[in-house]
Short mmCIF file of C-alpha atoms and ligand atoms in Angstrom, two decimals:
data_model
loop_
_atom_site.label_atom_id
_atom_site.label_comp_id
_atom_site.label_asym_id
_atom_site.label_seq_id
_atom_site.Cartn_x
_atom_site.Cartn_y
_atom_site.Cartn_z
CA UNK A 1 186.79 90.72 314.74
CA UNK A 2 189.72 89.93 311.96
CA UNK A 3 192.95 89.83 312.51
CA UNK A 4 195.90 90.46 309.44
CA UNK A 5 199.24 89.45 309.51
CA UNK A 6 201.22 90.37 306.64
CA UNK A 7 204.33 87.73 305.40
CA UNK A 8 207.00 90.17 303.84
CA UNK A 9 208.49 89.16 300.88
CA UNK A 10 209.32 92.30 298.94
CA UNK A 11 206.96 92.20 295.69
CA UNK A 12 205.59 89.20 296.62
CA UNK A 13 204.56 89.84 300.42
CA UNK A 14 201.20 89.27 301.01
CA UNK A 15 198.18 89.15 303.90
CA UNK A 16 196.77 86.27 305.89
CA UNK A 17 193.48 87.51 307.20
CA UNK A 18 192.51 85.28 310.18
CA UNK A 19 188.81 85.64 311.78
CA UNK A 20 185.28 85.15 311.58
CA UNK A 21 182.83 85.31 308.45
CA UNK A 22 185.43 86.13 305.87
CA UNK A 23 183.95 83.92 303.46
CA UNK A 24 180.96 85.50 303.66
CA UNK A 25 183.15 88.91 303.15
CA UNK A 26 185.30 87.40 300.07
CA UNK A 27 184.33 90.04 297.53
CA UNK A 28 185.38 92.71 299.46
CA UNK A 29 188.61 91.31 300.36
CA UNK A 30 189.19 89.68 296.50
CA UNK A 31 187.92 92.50 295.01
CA UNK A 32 191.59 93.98 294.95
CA UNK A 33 193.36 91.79 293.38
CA UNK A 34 190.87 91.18 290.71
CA UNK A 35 191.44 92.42 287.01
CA UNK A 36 188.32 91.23 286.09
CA UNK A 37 185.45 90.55 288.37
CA UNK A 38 185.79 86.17 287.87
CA UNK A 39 187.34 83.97 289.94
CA UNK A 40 188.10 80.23 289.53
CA UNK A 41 187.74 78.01 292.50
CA UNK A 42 189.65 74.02 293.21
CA UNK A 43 187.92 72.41 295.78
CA UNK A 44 187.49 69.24 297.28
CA UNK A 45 184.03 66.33 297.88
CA UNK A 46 183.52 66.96 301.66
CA UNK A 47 184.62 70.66 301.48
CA UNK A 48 182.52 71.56 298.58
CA UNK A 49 178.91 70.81 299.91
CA UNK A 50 179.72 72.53 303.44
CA UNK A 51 181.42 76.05 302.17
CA UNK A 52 181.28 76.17 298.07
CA UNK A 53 177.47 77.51 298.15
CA UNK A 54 177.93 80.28 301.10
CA UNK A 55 181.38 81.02 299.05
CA UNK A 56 179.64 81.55 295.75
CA UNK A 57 176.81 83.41 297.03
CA UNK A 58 178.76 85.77 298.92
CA UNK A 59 181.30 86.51 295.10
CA UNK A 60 178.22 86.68 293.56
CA UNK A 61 176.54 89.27 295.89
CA UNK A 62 179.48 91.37 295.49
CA UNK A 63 179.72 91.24 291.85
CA UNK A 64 182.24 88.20 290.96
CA UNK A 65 181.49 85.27 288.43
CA UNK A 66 182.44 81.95 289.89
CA UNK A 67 183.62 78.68 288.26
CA UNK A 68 183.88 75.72 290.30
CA UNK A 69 186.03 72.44 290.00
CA UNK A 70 185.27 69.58 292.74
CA UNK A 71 187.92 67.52 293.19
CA UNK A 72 188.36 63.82 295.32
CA UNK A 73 188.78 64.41 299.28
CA UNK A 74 192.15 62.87 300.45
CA UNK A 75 196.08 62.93 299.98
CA UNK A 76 195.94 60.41 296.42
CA UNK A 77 194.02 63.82 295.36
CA UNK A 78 197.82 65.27 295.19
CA UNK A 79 198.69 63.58 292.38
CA UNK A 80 199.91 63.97 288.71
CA UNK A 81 196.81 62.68 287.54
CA UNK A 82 194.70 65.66 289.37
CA UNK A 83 197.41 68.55 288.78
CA UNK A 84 196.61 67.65 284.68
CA UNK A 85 192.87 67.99 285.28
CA UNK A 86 193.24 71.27 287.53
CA UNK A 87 196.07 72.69 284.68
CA UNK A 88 193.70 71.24 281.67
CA UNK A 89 190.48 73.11 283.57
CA UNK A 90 191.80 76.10 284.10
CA UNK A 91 193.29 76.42 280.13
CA UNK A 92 189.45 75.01 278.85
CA UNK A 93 188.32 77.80 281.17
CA UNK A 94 190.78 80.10 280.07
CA UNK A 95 192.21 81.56 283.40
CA UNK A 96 194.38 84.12 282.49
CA UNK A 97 197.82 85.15 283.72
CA UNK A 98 196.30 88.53 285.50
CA UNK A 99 193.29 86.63 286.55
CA UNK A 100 192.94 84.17 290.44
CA UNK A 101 192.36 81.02 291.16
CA UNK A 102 191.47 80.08 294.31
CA UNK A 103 192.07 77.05 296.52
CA UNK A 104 188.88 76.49 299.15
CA UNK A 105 189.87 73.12 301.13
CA UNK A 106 192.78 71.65 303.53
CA UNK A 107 196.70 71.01 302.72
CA UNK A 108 196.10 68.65 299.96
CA UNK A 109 193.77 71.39 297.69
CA UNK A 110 196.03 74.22 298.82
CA UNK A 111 199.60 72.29 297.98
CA UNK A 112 198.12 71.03 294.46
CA UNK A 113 195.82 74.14 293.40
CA UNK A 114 198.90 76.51 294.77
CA UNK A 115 201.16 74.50 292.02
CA UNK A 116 198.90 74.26 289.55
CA UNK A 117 199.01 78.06 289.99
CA UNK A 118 202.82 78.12 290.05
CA UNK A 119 202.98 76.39 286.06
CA UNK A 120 200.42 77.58 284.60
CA UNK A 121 200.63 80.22 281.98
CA UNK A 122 204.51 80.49 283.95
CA UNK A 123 202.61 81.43 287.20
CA UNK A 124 199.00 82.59 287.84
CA UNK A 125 198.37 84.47 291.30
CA UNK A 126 196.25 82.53 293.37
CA UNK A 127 194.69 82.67 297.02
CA UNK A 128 193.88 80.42 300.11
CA UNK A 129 190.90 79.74 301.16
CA UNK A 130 192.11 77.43 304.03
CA UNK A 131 189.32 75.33 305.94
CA UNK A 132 191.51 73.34 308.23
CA UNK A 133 193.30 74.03 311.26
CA UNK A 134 196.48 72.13 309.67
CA UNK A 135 196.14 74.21 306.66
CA UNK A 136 195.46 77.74 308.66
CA UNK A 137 198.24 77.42 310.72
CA UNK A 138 200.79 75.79 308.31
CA UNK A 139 200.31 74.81 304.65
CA UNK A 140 198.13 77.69 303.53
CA UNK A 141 201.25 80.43 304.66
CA UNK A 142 204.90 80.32 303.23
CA UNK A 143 204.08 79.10 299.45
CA UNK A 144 205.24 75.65 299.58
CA UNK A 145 203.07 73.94 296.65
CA UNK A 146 203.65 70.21 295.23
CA UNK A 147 202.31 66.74 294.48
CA UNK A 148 202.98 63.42 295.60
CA UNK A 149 204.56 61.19 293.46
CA UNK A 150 205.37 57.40 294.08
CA UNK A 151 208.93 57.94 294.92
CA UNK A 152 207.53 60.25 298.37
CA UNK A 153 205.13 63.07 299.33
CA UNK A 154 206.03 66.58 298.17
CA UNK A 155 209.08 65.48 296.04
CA UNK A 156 208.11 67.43 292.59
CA UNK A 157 206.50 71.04 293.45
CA UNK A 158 207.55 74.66 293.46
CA UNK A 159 207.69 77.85 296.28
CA UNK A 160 204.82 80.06 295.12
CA UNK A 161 203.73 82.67 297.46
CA UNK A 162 200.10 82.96 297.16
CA UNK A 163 198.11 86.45 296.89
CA UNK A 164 196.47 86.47 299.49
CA UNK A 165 194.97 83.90 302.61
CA UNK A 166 191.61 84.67 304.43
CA UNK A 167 191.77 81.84 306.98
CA UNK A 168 187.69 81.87 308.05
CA UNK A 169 187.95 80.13 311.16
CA UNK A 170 184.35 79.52 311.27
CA UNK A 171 185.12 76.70 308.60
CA UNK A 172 187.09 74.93 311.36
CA UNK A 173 183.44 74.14 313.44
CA UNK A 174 182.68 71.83 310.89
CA UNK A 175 185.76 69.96 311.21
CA UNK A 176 185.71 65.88 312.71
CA UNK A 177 187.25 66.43 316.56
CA UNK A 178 190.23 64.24 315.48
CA UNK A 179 190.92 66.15 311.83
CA UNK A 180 190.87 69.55 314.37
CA UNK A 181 193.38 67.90 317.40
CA UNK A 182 195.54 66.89 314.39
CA UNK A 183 195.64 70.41 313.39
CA UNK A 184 196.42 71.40 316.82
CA UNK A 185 199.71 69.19 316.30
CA UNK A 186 201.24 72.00 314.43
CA UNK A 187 199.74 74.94 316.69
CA UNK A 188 201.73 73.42 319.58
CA UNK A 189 204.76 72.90 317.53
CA UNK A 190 205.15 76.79 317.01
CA UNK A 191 205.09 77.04 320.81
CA UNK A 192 207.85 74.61 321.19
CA UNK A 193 209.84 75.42 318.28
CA UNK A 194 210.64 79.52 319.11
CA UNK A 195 208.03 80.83 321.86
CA UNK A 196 207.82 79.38 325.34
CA UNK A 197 204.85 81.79 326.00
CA UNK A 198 202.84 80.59 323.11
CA UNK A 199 203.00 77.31 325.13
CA UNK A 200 202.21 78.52 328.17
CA UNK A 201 199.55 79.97 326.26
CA UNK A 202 198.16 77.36 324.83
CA UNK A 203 198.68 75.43 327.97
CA UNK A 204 196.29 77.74 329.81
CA UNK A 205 193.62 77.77 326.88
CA UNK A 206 193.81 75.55 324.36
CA UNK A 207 191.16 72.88 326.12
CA UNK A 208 188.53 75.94 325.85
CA UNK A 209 190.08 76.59 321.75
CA UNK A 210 189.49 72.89 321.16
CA UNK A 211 186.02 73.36 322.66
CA UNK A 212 184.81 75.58 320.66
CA UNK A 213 186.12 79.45 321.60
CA UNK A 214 186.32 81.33 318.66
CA UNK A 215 187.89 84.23 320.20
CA UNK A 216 190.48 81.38 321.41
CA UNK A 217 190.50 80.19 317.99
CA UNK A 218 191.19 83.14 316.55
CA UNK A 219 194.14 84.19 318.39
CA UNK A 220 196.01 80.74 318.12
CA UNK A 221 195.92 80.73 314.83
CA UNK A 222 196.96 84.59 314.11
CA UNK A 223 200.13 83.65 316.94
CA UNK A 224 200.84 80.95 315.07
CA UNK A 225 201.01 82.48 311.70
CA UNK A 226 202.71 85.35 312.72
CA UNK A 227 205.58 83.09 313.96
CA UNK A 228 205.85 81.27 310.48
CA UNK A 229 204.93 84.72 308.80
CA UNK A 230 208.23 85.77 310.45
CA UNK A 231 210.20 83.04 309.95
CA UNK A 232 209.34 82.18 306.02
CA UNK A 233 210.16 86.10 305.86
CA UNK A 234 213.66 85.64 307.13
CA UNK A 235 214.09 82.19 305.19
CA UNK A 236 211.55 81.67 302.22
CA UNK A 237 213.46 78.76 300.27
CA UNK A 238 214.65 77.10 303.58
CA UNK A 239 218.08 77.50 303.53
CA UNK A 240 218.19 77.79 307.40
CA UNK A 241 215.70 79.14 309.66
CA UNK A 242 212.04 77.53 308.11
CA UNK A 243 213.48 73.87 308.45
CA UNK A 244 212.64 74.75 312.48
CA UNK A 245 209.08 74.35 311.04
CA UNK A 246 210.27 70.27 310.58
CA UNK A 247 210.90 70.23 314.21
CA UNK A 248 208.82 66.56 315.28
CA UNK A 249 208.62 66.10 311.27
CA UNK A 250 211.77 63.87 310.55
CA UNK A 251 210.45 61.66 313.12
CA UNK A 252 206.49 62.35 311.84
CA UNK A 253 207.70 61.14 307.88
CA UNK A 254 208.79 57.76 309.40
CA UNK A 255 206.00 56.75 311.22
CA UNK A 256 203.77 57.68 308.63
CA UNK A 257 205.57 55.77 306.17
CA UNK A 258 205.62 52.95 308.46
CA UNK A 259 201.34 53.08 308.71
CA UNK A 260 200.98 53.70 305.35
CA UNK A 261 199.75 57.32 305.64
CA UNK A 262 196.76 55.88 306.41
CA UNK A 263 194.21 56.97 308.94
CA UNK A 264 195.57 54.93 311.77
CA UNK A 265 198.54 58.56 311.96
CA UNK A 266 197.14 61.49 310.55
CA UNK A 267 199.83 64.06 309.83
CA UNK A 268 199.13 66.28 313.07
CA UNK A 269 199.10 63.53 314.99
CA UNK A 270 202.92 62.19 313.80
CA UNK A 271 203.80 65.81 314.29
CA UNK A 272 202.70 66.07 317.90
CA UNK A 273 204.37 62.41 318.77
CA UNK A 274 207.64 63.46 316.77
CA UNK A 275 207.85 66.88 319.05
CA UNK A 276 207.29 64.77 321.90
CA UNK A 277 210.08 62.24 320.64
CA UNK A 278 212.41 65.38 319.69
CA UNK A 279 212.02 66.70 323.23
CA UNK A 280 212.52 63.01 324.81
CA UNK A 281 215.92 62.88 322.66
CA UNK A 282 217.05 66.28 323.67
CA UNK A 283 216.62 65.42 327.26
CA UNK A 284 218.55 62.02 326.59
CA UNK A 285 221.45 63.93 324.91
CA UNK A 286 221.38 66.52 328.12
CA UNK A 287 220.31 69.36 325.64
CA UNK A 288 217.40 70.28 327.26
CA UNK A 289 215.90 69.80 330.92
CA UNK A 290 214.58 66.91 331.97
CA UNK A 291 211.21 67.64 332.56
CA UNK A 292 210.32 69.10 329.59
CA UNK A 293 209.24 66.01 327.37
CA UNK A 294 206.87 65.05 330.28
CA UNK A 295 205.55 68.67 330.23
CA UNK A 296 204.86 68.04 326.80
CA UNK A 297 203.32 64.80 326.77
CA UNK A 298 201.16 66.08 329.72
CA UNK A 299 199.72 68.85 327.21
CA UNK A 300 198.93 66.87 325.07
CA UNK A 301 197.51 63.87 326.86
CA UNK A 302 195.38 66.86 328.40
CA UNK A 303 193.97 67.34 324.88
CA UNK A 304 193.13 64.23 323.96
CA UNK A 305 196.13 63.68 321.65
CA UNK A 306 198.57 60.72 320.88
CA UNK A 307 202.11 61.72 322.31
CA UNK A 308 203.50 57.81 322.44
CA UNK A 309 203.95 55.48 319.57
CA UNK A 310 202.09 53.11 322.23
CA UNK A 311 198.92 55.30 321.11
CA UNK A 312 199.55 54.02 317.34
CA UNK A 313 197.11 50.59 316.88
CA UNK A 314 198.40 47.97 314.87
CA UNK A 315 202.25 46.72 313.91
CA UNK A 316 204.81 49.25 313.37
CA UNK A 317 208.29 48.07 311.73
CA UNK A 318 211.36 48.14 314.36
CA UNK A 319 213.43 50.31 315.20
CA UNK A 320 216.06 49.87 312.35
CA UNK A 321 213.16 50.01 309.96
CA UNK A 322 212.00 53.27 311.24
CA UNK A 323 215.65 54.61 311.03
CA UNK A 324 215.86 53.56 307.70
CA UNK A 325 212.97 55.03 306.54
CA UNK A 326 213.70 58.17 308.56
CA UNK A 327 216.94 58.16 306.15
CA UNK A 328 214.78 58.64 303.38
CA UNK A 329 213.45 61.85 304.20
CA UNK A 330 214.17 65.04 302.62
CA UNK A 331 215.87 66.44 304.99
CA UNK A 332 218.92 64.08 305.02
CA UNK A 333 221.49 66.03 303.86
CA UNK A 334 225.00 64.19 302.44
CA UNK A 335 224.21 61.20 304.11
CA UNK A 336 223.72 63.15 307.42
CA UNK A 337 220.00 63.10 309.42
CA UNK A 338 218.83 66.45 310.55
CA UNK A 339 216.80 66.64 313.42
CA UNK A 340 215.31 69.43 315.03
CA UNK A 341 216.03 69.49 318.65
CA UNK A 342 215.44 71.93 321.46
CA UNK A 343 217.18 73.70 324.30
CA UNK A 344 213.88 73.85 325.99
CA UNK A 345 210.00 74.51 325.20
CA UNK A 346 210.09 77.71 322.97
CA UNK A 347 214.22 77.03 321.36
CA UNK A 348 214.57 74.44 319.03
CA UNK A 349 217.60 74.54 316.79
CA UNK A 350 218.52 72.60 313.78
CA UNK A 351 221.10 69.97 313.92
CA UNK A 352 223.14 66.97 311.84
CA UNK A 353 225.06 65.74 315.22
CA UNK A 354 222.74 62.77 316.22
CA UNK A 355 224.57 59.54 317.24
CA UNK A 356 222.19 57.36 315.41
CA UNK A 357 222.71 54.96 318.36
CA UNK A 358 220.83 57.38 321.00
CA UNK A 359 218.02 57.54 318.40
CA UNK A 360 217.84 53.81 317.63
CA UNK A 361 217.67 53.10 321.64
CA UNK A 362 215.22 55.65 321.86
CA UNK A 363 212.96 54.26 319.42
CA UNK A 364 213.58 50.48 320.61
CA UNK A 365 212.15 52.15 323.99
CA UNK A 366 209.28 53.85 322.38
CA UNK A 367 208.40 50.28 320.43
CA UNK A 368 209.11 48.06 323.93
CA UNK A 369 206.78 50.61 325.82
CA UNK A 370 204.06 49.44 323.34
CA UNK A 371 204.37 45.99 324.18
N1 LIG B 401 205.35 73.20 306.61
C1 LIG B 401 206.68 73.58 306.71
C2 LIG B 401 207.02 74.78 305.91
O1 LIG B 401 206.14 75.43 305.37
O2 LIG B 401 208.17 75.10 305.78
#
């Protein structure tokens, strides 16, 4: 069973094809878009010896030449230094402008390959090959591509919708449990961002998804495509609507700052504590209910998932520091922080009118409650 949801952007609008064995149906689906039958593929170490073989075979059953480049697992991998050998690899193998390159791996492959895409040749099509849940659900979809550089993550990169996504959630069984709940992060931020019944939803299922349901699996990840299918549609170079995807993020880029974006906060996992923070503040400014940020936190204590920065180990600065790196983020906009906060589960809205003061006591609260 597959299911296709299709992101509308005029010329550029393209299908994400969610289900199970897709990579062993790639040919069929690439087959399309191909002007001649060769693709080039940008993966990563750990990815590579788990899905690069199956991939290959299954191109080369149907007809397509493959050429592979294996790149380091891990965020330095988005990096100036690996965008020149992706570029340099692709020109020695000489990708053409009509010809796809594809990106098998998580965010980090898909944001760097996707951008190497964007400048070479003045823009090659390429397609996602997504094989985590983070990159499924959010990175693969929307054509955000970049690097890293030492000034912050993401800060030099380019929008560059790719061809095509076949999101193979079989790949996701192979994933570490804590690389898959991090993932979930940003399934239950769709729920809490614009659809209460996604939440109740996942509420109701998501302990069998994390288990193992594939049927389950399926289905959260078409929902939650289809709401950022629908939202990068109405908003593609975020000039209003997609920064609602940030919502728990402005918080998230902090705290990861603050550990070093190390593995002590994976990205997920700052997501799902900066949603739960988000909806804490909300309540505090009597925007929201007040029993929605313990509904939240109960979710995700129910899955096994941090929701406190008591659940970070080691230091973390205080709460000035986190403020000040929070003031950093790209978001900030003339001086002003922008938060995403929420009327309730399911309607978040984007907003500069924070009194710094309710988030600073806030914080100090989270950082005492560690103590
Ligand atoms: N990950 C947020 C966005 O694509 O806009």
């Amino acid at each position: 069973m597959t299911s296709t949801v299709r992101v509308n952007l005029d010329s550029r609008s393209y299908d994400v094809v969610i289900g199970s064995g897709l990579i062993a149906q790639a040919a069929t689906h690439l087959a399309p878009l191909l002007r001649r039958p060769k693709v080039w593929i940008v993966t990563e170490d750990r990815v590579a010896p788990l899905h690069l073989p199956h991939l290959e075979a299954a191109l080369s059953a149907g007809g397509i030449a493959a050429s592979a480049l294996t790149l380091p697992a891990g965020e330095g991998t988005k990096s100036w230094q690996y965008l020149t050998q992706t570029v340099e690899w692709l020109l020695d193998e000489k990708v053409e402008r009509g010809d796809i390159v594809i990106a098998l791996g998580g965010g980090v492959i898909g944001d760097l390959v996707g951008f190497a895409a964007a400048i070479l040749r003045r823009g090659v099509r390429f397609v996602q090959m997504p094989s985590s849940l983070l990159a499924q659900v959010d990175s693969s979809v929307g054509g955000k591509t970049g690097i890293n550089t030492r000034h912050g993550k993401n800060l030099v990169g380019a929008f560059h919708q790719p061809s095509l996504v076949l999101a193979d959630i079989d790949l996701l069984s192979t994933l570490a449990p804590r690389d898959f709940l991090a993932g979930y992060g940003e399934v239950v931020k769709y729920g809490l961002l614009g659809d209460a019944a996604f939440f109740d939803w996942l509420e109701e299922n998501a302990p069998a998804m994390a288990a193992g349901d594939l049927a389950l699996r399926e289905e959260a990840v078409r929902w939650s495509v289809q709401m950022k299918a629908d939202i990068v549609a109405r908003d593609e170079t975020e000039q209003g609507d997609r920064a609602l995807l940030n919502l728990g993020h402005t918080f998230c880029h902090a705290l990861e700052a603050a550990t070093g974006y190390s593995d002590r906060l994976l990205h997920g996992e700052g997501v799902a504590i900066g949603c739960a923070l988000a909806a804490e503040l909300s309540a505090r400014l009597g925007l929201c209910p007040q029993e929605e940020p313990s509904r939240i936190r109960a979710h995700l204590a129910e899955m096994g998932m941090k929701r406190d920065l008591a659940d970070i180990e080691g230091d973390l600065p205080d709460a000035d520091a986190l403020l000040a790196l929070m003031a950093q983020d790209k978001k900030v906009l003339e001086g002003q922080l922008r938060f995403i906060l929420m009327r309730g589960i399911g309607t978040s809205f984007v907003t500069s009118d924070v009194p710094p003061d309710a988030v600073k006591t806030l914080l100090n609260e989270a950082l005492g409650a560690r103590n």
